[in-house]
Amino acid sequence: LDTHRNHPNHEAALRRGFERLSSLIAAMKALPYLGPGANRGRISVFDVTTIVCVSEFSRTAWKQGENGTDHNQIN
């Protein structure tokens, strides 16, 4: 996904990645948190997890210019 040009499957690759992330989040929400704390078993693993999605060099998630992605200068 980190190319400057000629990346024909950009949207499909992003979609697959986010669909897999969505499946992971659904599984985490269904799994009770059994770690330490007062809410043990009453909250999900998702509730105590931070998910960070990044791209090398903070590239944009959309194609630009020559069918590739540029660095995101505002990140």
GROMACS .gro file of N, CA and C in nm:
model
  225
    1LEU      N    1   0.081  -0.121   0.000
    1LEU     CA    2   0.000   0.000   0.000
    1LEU      C    3   0.085   0.126   0.000
    2ASP      N    4   0.211   0.115   0.025
    2ASP     CA    5   0.298   0.232   0.031
    2ASP      C    6   0.379   0.246  -0.097
    3THR      N    7   0.316   0.289  -0.202
    3THR     CA    8   0.386   0.310  -0.328
    3THR      C    9   0.350   0.446  -0.383
    4HIS      N   10   0.440   0.504  -0.457
    4HIS     CA   11   0.415   0.634  -0.517
    4HIS      C   12   0.337   0.623  -0.647
    5ARG      N   13   0.346   0.510  -0.717
    5ARG     CA   14   0.276   0.501  -0.846
    5ARG      C   15   0.249   0.355  -0.882
    6ASN      N   16   0.158   0.339  -0.976
    6ASN     CA   17   0.125   0.208  -1.033
    6ASN      C   18   0.087   0.104  -0.928
    7HIS      N   19  -0.005   0.140  -0.844
    7HIS     CA   20  -0.054   0.049  -0.742
    7HIS      C   21  -0.201   0.020  -0.772
    8PRO      N   22  -0.228  -0.075  -0.862
    8PRO     CA   23  -0.364  -0.094  -0.914
    8PRO      C   24  -0.464  -0.151  -0.815
    9ASN      N   25  -0.419  -0.216  -0.711
    9ASN     CA   26  -0.512  -0.283  -0.619
    9ASN      C   27  -0.525  -0.211  -0.485
   10HIS      N   28  -0.499  -0.082  -0.484
   10HIS     CA   29  -0.497  -0.005  -0.359
   10HIS      C   30  -0.628  -0.018  -0.281
   11GLU      N   31  -0.739   0.013  -0.346
   11GLU     CA   32  -0.868   0.010  -0.276
   11GLU      C   33  -0.902  -0.131  -0.227
   12ALA      N   34  -0.879  -0.231  -0.310
   12ALA     CA   35  -0.910  -0.369  -0.270
   12ALA      C   36  -0.823  -0.413  -0.153
   13ALA      N   37  -0.697  -0.375  -0.155
   13ALA     CA   38  -0.607  -0.412  -0.045
   13ALA      C   39  -0.648  -0.343   0.085
   14LEU      N   40  -0.683  -0.216   0.077
   14LEU     CA   41  -0.730  -0.146   0.196
   14LEU      C   42  -0.858  -0.209   0.249
   15ARG      N   43  -0.949  -0.240   0.158
   15ARG     CA   44  -1.077  -0.300   0.199
   15ARG      C   45  -1.053  -0.433   0.271
   16ARG      N   46  -0.967  -0.518   0.215
   16ARG     CA   47  -0.937  -0.647   0.280
   16ARG      C   48  -0.876  -0.625   0.418
   17GLY      N   49  -0.784  -0.532   0.428
   17GLY     CA   50  -0.721  -0.505   0.557
   17GLY      C   51  -0.821  -0.459   0.661
   18PHE      N   52  -0.908  -0.366   0.623
   18PHE     CA   53  -1.006  -0.316   0.719
   18PHE      C   54  -1.115  -0.418   0.749
   19GLU      N   55  -1.147  -0.505   0.654
   19GLU     CA   56  -1.242  -0.613   0.683
   19GLU      C   57  -1.183  -0.709   0.786
   20ARG      N   58  -1.055  -0.739   0.774
   20ARG     CA   59  -0.989  -0.826   0.872
   20ARG      C   60  -0.983  -0.759   1.008
   21LEU      N   61  -0.956  -0.630   1.008
   21LEU     CA   62  -0.955  -0.556   1.135
   21LEU      C   63  -1.094  -0.559   1.197
   22SER      N   64  -1.196  -0.543   1.116
   22SER     CA   65  -1.334  -0.548   1.165
   22SER      C   66  -1.365  -0.683   1.227
   23SER      N   67  -1.319  -0.791   1.166
   23SER     CA   68  -1.340  -0.925   1.222
   23SER      C   69  -1.269  -0.941   1.355
   24LEU      N   70  -1.147  -0.888   1.365
   24LEU     CA   71  -1.073  -0.893   1.490
   24LEU      C   72  -1.146  -0.817   1.599
   25ILE      N   73  -1.197  -0.698   1.566
   25ILE     CA   74  -1.269  -0.618   1.665
   25ILE      C   75  -1.395  -0.690   1.711
   26ALA      N   76  -1.468  -0.753   1.620
   26ALA     CA   77  -1.589  -0.828   1.657
   26ALA      C   78  -1.554  -0.942   1.753
   27ALA      N   79  -1.445  -1.012   1.726
   27ALA     CA   80  -1.403  -1.122   1.813
   27ALA      C   81  -1.363  -1.069   1.951
   28MET      N   82  -1.293  -0.956   1.953
   28MET     CA   83  -1.251  -0.897   2.081
   28MET      C   84  -1.372  -0.851   2.163
   29LYS      N   85  -1.474  -0.799   2.095
   29LYS     CA   86  -1.595  -0.755   2.165
   29LYS      C   87  -1.672  -0.873   2.224
   30ALA      N   88  -1.660  -0.990   2.162
   30ALA     CA   89  -1.731  -1.109   2.210
   30ALA      C   90  -1.656  -1.181   2.321
   31LEU      N   91  -1.530  -1.147   2.342
   31LEU     CA   92  -1.446  -1.215   2.440
   31LEU      C   93  -1.446  -1.139   2.572
   32PRO      N   94  -1.494  -1.201   2.681
   32PRO     CA   95  -1.494  -1.130   2.810
   32PRO      C   96  -1.353  -1.104   2.859
   33TYR      N   97  -1.334  -0.989   2.918
   33TYR     CA   98  -1.206  -0.954   2.979
   33TYR      C   99  -1.197  -1.022   3.115
   34LEU      N  100  -1.093  -1.103   3.133
   34LEU     CA  101  -1.077  -1.178   3.258
   34LEU      C  102  -0.952  -1.136   3.335
   35GLY      N  103  -0.896  -1.022   3.298
   35GLY     CA  104  -0.778  -0.972   3.366
   35GLY      C  105  -0.814  -0.905   3.498
   36PRO      N  106  -0.714  -0.846   3.562
   36PRO     CA  107  -0.739  -0.782   3.692
   36PRO      C  108  -0.829  -0.660   3.678
   37GLY      N  109  -0.898  -0.628   3.782
   37GLY     CA  110  -0.981  -0.508   3.784
   37GLY      C  111  -1.123  -0.538   3.828
   38ALA      N  112  -1.193  -0.432   3.866
   38ALA     CA  113  -1.329  -0.444   3.920
   38ALA      C  114  -1.430  -0.492   3.815
   39ASN      N  115  -1.402  -0.469   3.689
   39ASN     CA  116  -1.497  -0.507   3.583
   39ASN      C  117  -1.469  -0.643   3.523
   40ARG      N  118  -1.387  -0.721   3.587
   40ARG     CA  119  -1.349  -0.852   3.533
   40ARG      C  120  -1.473  -0.933   3.493
   41GLY      N  121  -1.476  -0.977   3.368
   41GLY     CA  122  -1.586  -1.058   3.317
   41GLY      C  123  -1.708  -0.978   3.276
   42ARG      N  124  -1.715  -0.850   3.310
   42ARG     CA  125  -1.831  -0.769   3.275
   42ARG      C  126  -1.804  -0.678   3.156
   43ILE      N  127  -1.680  -0.673   3.112
   43ILE     CA  128  -1.645  -0.594   2.994
   43ILE      C  129  -1.571  -0.686   2.897
   44SER      N  130  -1.552  -0.639   2.777
   44SER     CA  131  -1.486  -0.722   2.675
   44SER      C  132  -1.338  -0.688   2.665
   45VAL      N  133  -1.265  -0.776   2.600
   45VAL     CA  134  -1.124  -0.751   2.572
   45VAL      C  135  -1.109  -0.623   2.491
   46PHE      N  136  -1.203  -0.596   2.402
   46PHE     CA  137  -1.201  -0.474   2.323
   46PHE      C  138  -1.202  -0.349   2.411
   47ASP      N  139  -1.275  -0.355   2.521
   47ASP     CA  140  -1.288  -0.239   2.610
   47ASP      C  141  -1.156  -0.200   2.677
   48VAL      N  142  -1.060  -0.291   2.680
   48VAL     CA  143  -0.932  -0.262   2.746
   48VAL      C  144  -0.816  -0.267   2.647
   49THR      N  145  -0.848  -0.251   2.518
   49THR     CA  146  -0.747  -0.260   2.413
   49THR      C  147  -0.744  -0.131   2.332
   50THR      N  148  -0.624  -0.088   2.297
   50THR     CA  149  -0.607   0.025   2.206
   50THR      C  150  -0.555  -0.028   2.073
   51ILE      N  151  -0.623   0.006   1.965
   51ILE     CA  152  -0.582  -0.036   1.831
   51ILE      C  153  -0.530   0.086   1.758
   52VAL      N  154  -0.411   0.075   1.702
   52VAL     CA  155  -0.352   0.185   1.627
   52VAL      C  156  -0.320   0.135   1.487
   53CYS      N  157  -0.372   0.201   1.386
   53CYS     CA  158  -0.344   0.167   1.246
   53CYS      C  159  -0.258   0.279   1.188
   54VAL      N  160  -0.142   0.241   1.138
   54VAL     CA  161  -0.052   0.341   1.081
   54VAL      C  162   0.002   0.290   0.949
   55SER      N  163   0.060   0.380   0.875
   55SER     CA  164   0.124   0.347   0.750
   55SER      C  165   0.267   0.399   0.755
   56GLU      N  166   0.357   0.324   0.698
   56GLU     CA  167   0.495   0.369   0.691
   56GLU      C  168   0.499   0.506   0.623
   57PHE      N  169   0.568   0.598   0.681
   57PHE     CA  170   0.581   0.734   0.630
   57PHE      C  171   0.449   0.810   0.630
   58SER      N  172   0.349   0.763   0.702
   58SER     CA  173   0.219   0.831   0.710
   58SER      C  174   0.159   0.858   0.574
   59ARG      N  175   0.164   0.759   0.486
   59ARG     CA  176   0.105   0.777   0.354
   59ARG      C  177  -0.046   0.792   0.366
   60THR      N  178  -0.103   0.858   0.267
   60THR     CA  179  -0.248   0.876   0.266
   60THR      C  180  -0.317   0.744   0.232
   61ALA      N  181  -0.441   0.733   0.270
   61ALA     CA  182  -0.518   0.611   0.241
   61ALA      C  183  -0.585   0.617   0.106
   62TRP      N  184  -0.567   0.724   0.032
   62TRP     CA  185  -0.628   0.737  -0.100
   62TRP      C  186  -0.520   0.762  -0.205
   63LYS      N  187  -0.552   0.721  -0.325
   63LYS     CA  188  -0.456   0.737  -0.434
   63LYS      C  189  -0.448   0.883  -0.476
   64GLN      N  190  -0.328   0.919  -0.521
   64GLN     CA  191  -0.305   1.054  -0.570
   64GLN      C  192  -0.212   1.046  -0.690
   65GLY      N  193  -0.204   1.151  -0.764
   65GLY     CA  194  -0.106   1.163  -0.872
   65GLY      C  195  -0.104   1.046  -0.967
   66GLU      N  196   0.001   0.968  -0.964
   66GLU     CA  197   0.024   0.861  -1.061
   66GLU      C  198  -0.025   0.725  -1.011
   67ASN      N  199  -0.147   0.720  -0.957
   67ASN     CA  200  -0.209   0.596  -0.912
   67ASN      C  201  -0.135   0.536  -0.792
   68GLY      N  202  -0.075   0.620  -0.712
   68GLY     CA  203  -0.006   0.575  -0.591
   68GLY      C  204  -0.045   0.664  -0.475
   69THR      N  205   0.022   0.650  -0.364
   69THR     CA  206  -0.010   0.731  -0.246
   69THR      C  207   0.110   0.817  -0.208
   70ASP      N  208   0.080   0.937  -0.160
   70ASP     CA  209   0.184   1.031  -0.121
   70ASP      C  210   0.198   1.032   0.032
   71HIS      N  211   0.305   1.093   0.079
   71HIS     CA  212   0.322   1.113   0.222
   71HIS      C  213   0.219   1.214   0.268
   72ASN      N  214   0.166   1.193   0.387
   72ASN     CA  215   0.066   1.284   0.442
   72ASN      C  216   0.139   1.388   0.527
   73GLN      N  217   0.157   1.505   0.473
   73GLN     CA  218   0.236   1.607   0.538
   73GLN      C  219   0.168   1.667   0.661
   74ILE      N  220   0.038   1.642   0.682
   74ILE     CA  221  -0.031   1.700   0.798
   74ILE      C  222  -0.040   1.604   0.916
   75ASN      N  223   0.015   1.485   0.904
   75ASN     CA  224   0.016   1.390   1.016
   75ASN      C  225   0.133   1.418   1.107
   0.00000   0.00000   0.00000
